[in-house]
Structure formats: structure tokens, C-alpha cells
GROMACS .gro file of C-alpha atoms in nm:
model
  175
    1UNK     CA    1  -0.451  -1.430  -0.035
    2UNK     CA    2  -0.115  -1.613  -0.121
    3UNK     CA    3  -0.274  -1.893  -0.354
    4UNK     CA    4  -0.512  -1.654  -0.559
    5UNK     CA    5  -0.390  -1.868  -0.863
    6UNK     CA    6  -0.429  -2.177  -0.672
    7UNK     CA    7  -0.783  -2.103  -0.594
    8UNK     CA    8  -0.863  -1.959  -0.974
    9UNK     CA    9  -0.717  -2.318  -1.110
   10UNK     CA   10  -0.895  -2.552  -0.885
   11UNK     CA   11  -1.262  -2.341  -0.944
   12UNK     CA   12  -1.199  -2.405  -1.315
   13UNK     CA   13  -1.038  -2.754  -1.258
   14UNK     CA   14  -1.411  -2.805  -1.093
   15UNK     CA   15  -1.588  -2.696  -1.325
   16UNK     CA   16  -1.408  -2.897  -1.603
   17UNK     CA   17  -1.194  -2.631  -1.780
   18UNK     CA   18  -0.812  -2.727  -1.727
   19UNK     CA   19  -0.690  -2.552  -2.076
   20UNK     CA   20  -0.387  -2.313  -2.025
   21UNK     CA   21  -0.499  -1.963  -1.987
   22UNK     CA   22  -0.189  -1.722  -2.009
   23UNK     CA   23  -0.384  -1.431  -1.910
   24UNK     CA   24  -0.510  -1.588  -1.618
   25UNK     CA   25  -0.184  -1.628  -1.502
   26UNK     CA   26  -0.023  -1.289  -1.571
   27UNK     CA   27  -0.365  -1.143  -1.431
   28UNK     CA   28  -0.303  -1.349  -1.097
   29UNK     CA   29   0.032  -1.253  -1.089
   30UNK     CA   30  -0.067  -0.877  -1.088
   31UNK     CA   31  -0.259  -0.919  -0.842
   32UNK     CA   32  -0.020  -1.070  -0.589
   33UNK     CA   33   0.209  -0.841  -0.682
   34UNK     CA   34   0.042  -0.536  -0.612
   35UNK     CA   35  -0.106  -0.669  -0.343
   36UNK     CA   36   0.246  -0.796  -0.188
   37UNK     CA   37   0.366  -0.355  -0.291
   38UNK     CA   38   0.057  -0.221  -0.114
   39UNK     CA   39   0.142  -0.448   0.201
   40UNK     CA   40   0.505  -0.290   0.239
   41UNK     CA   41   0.321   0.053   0.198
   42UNK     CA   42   0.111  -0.076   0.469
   43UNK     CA   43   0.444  -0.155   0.697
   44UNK     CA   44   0.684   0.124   0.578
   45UNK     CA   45   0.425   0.418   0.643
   46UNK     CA   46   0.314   0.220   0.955
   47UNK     CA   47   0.656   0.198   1.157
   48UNK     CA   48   0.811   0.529   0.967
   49UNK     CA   49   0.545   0.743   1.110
   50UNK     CA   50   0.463   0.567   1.410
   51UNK     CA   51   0.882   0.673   1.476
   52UNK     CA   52   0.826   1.026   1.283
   53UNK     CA   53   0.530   1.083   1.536
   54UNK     CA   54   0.684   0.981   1.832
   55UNK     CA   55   1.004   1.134   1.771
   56UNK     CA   56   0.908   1.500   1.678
   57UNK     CA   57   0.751   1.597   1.945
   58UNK     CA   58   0.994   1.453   2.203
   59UNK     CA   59   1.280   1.595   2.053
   60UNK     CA   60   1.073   1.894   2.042
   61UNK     CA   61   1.026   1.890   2.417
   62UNK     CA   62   1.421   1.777   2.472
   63UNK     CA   63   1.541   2.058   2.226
   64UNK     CA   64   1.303   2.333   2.424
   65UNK     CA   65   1.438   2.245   2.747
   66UNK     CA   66   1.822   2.247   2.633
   67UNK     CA   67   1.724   2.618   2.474
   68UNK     CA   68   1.598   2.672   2.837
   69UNK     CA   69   1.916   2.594   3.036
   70UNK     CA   70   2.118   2.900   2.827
   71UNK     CA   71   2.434   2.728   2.841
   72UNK     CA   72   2.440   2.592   3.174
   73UNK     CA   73   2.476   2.260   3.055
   74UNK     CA   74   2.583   1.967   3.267
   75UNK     CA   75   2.916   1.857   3.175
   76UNK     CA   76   2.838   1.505   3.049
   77UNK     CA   77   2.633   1.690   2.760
   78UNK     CA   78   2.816   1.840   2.488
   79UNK     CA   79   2.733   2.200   2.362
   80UNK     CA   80   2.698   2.101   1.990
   81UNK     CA   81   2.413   1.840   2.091
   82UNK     CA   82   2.140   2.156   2.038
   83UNK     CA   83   2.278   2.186   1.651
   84UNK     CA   84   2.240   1.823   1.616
   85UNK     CA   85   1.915   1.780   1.773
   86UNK     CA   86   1.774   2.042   1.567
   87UNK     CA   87   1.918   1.973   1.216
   88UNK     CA   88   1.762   1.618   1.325
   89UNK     CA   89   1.411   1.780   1.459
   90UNK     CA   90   1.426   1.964   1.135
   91UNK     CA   91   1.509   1.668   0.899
   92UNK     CA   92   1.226   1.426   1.075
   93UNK     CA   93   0.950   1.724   1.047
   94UNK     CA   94   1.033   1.792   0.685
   95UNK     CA   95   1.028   1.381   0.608
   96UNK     CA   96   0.726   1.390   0.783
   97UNK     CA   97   0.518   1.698   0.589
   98UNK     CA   98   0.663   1.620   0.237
   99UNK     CA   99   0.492   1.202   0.315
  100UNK     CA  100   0.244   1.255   0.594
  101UNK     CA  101   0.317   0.900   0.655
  102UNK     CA  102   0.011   0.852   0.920
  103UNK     CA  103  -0.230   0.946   0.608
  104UNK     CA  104  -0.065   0.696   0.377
  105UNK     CA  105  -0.025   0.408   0.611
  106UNK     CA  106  -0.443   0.464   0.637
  107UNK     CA  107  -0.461   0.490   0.256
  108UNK     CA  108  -0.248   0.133   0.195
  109UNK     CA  109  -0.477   0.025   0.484
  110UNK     CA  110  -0.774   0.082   0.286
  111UNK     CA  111  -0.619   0.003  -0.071
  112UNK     CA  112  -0.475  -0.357   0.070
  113UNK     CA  113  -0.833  -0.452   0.189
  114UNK     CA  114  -0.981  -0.332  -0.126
  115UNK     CA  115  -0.715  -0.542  -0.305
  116UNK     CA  116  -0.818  -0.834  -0.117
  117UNK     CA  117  -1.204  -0.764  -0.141
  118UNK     CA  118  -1.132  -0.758  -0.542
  119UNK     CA  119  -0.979  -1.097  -0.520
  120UNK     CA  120  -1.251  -1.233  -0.312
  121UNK     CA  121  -1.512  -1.112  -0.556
  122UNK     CA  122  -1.339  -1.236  -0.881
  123UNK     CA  123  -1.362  -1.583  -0.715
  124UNK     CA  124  -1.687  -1.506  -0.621
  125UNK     CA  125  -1.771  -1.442  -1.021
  126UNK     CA  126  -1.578  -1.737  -1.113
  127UNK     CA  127  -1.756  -1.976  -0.847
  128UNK     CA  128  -2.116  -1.818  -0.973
  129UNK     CA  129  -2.056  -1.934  -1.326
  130UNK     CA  130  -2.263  -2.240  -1.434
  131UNK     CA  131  -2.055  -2.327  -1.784
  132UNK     CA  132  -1.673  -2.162  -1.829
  133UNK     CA  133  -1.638  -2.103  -2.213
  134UNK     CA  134  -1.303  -1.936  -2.284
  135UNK     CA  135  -1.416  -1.638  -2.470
  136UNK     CA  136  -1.647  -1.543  -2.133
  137UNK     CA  137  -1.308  -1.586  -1.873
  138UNK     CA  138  -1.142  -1.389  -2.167
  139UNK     CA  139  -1.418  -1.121  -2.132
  140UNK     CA  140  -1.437  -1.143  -1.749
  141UNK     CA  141  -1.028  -1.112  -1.744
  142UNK     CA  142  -1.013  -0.794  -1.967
  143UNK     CA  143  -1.301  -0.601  -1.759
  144UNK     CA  144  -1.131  -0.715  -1.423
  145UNK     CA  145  -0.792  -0.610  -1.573
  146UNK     CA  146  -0.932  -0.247  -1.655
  147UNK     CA  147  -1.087  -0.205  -1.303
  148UNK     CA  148  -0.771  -0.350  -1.122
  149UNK     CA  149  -0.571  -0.040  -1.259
  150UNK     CA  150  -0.761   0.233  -1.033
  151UNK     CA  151  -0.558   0.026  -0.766
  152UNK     CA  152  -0.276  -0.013  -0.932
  153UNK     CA  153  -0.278   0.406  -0.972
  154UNK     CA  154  -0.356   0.438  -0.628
  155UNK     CA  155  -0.027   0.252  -0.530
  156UNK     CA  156   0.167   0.420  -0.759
  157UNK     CA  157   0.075   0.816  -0.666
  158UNK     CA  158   0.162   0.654  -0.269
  159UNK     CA  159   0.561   0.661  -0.381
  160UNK     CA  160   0.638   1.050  -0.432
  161UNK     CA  161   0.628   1.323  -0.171
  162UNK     CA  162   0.346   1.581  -0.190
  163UNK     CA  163   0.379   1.747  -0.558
  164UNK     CA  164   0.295   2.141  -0.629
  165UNK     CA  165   0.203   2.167  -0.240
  166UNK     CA  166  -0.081   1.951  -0.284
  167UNK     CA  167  -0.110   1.646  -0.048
  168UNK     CA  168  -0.127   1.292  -0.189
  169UNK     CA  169  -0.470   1.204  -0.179
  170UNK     CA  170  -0.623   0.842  -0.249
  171UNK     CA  171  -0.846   0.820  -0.531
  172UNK     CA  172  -1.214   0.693  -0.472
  173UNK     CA  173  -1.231   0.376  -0.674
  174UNK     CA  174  -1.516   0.233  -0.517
  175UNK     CA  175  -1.737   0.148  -0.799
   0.00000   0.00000   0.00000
């Protein structure tokens, strides 16, 4: 939703209320922002573990069959390639356990579209209201603001690897 603040201006421009409202703004802004982070989330963990999950077991299978040949190696293939193949095999499997990237790229999944359902509904509430008095969009800003940050959280424990062995996990915030 790229005009979220275009949308929450014309609704009030509609319904006759065309004061400056700060908070709207920095609110909206928020918004796109985080909605704009959990997107990239959305991308990194998508293509990083599509790659981490295509590439460890096929390296696993490649590094198996090199261990198989016991040093009869053709001679096009170099005899260090098994210590590079498995430092790499090693380095992609660790990446991959410490961010179980196919988990989070479901979790920014679901976060982005709960993002987006939150925008749609505080339109939604904005659309529904028969008179717009500032101290209500004040009120309805501040209670919006509060429930926003369960999201905001959510994007924020995505960053780190797993912490004390204990996997990321999303937190419910469907309330």
C-alpha cells in the first residue's frame, strides 16, 4: 500500500477535516516503513534459503561421491576441491541452522500481510467515521500506534540468529 498517507488525507479531505496532523504523518510513515523492512525480510529469507536449500544437499551429494572415488580423481579436478567443498557445505549448513531462513521467509510472509491487513482496517475505521473531531483521530492514532508495535517487535526479533539455542519464533499478535 504505497499511498497509505495518500489515502488517510483524501478520507479526511472528504469528510471535511484538512488541518495538519503531525502524528498522522509520522504514524503513516511507520507504517510504510516497516512495511517496506518486512518486505526485504520477505525477499532476503526467500532467495537466501531457497539457495541454502538447494545448495546443501547437492553439495552434500557432490562431496559424498568425491569421498567415494578415494583419490582416484580425474585429472581436470583438483585434490583440494574436497576441503573447499566442505568448509563451504559446512559454512552454508551452519548459515542455515543459526537463521532457518525457510521459517522466517514464512514468518515475514505472514507479518507483511498482517501489516497490510492493519492498514486496510485503519482506513476501514477512518472511512466508518460519521464526524472527524481531532481529539477522536488523536485517540484512534495513539491506540493504533500501541498495537502497531507487536509488529514492529516481530520484525525486529527476525534480524539475529537463534539466541540461547532457542529458535526465533514469531509472536502471535493476532488480537
Amino acid at each position: 500500500m504505497k499511498n497509505f498517507k495518500k489515502y488517510v488525507k483524501n478520507i479526511l479531505k472528504e469528510k471535511g477535516y484538512e488541518e495538519q496532523w503531525p502524528s498522522l504523518e509520522e504514524f503513516s510513515i511507520l507504517l510504510q516503513n516497516n512495511r517496506k523492512f518486512s518486505w526485504t525480510k520477505v525477499c532476503i529469507y526467500k532467495w537466501g534459503g531457497l539457495f541454502l536449500l538447494t545448495v546443501i544437499p547437492i553439495t552434500s551429494v557432490v562431496l559424498s561421491t568425491l569421498v567415494g572415488l578415494k583419490g582416484n580423481y580425474p585429472e581436470w579436478l583438483p585434490e583440494d576441491i574436497l576441503l573447499i567443498i566442505s568448509l563451504g557445505l559446512a559454512i552454508c549448513t551452519t548459515i542455515n541452522s543459526l537463521f532457518r531462513p525457510n521459517e522466517r521467509f514464512r514468518d515475514a510472509c505472514r507479518i507483511t500481510v498482517k501489516i497490510d491487513d492493519f492498514m486496510t482496517d485503519f482506513l476501514i475505521e477512518l472511512e466508518r467515521m460519521t464526524t472527524v473531531d481531532h481529539v477522536v483521530l488523536l485517540d484512534m492514532v495513539e491506540k493504533k500506534k500501541k498495537e502497531f508495535m507487536a509488529y514492529q517487535i516481530n520484525l525486529i526479533d527476525m534480524f539475529l540468529p537463534i539466541e540461547n539455542g532457542k529458535p526465533y519464533k514469531e509472536k502471535n499478535n493476532d488480537k
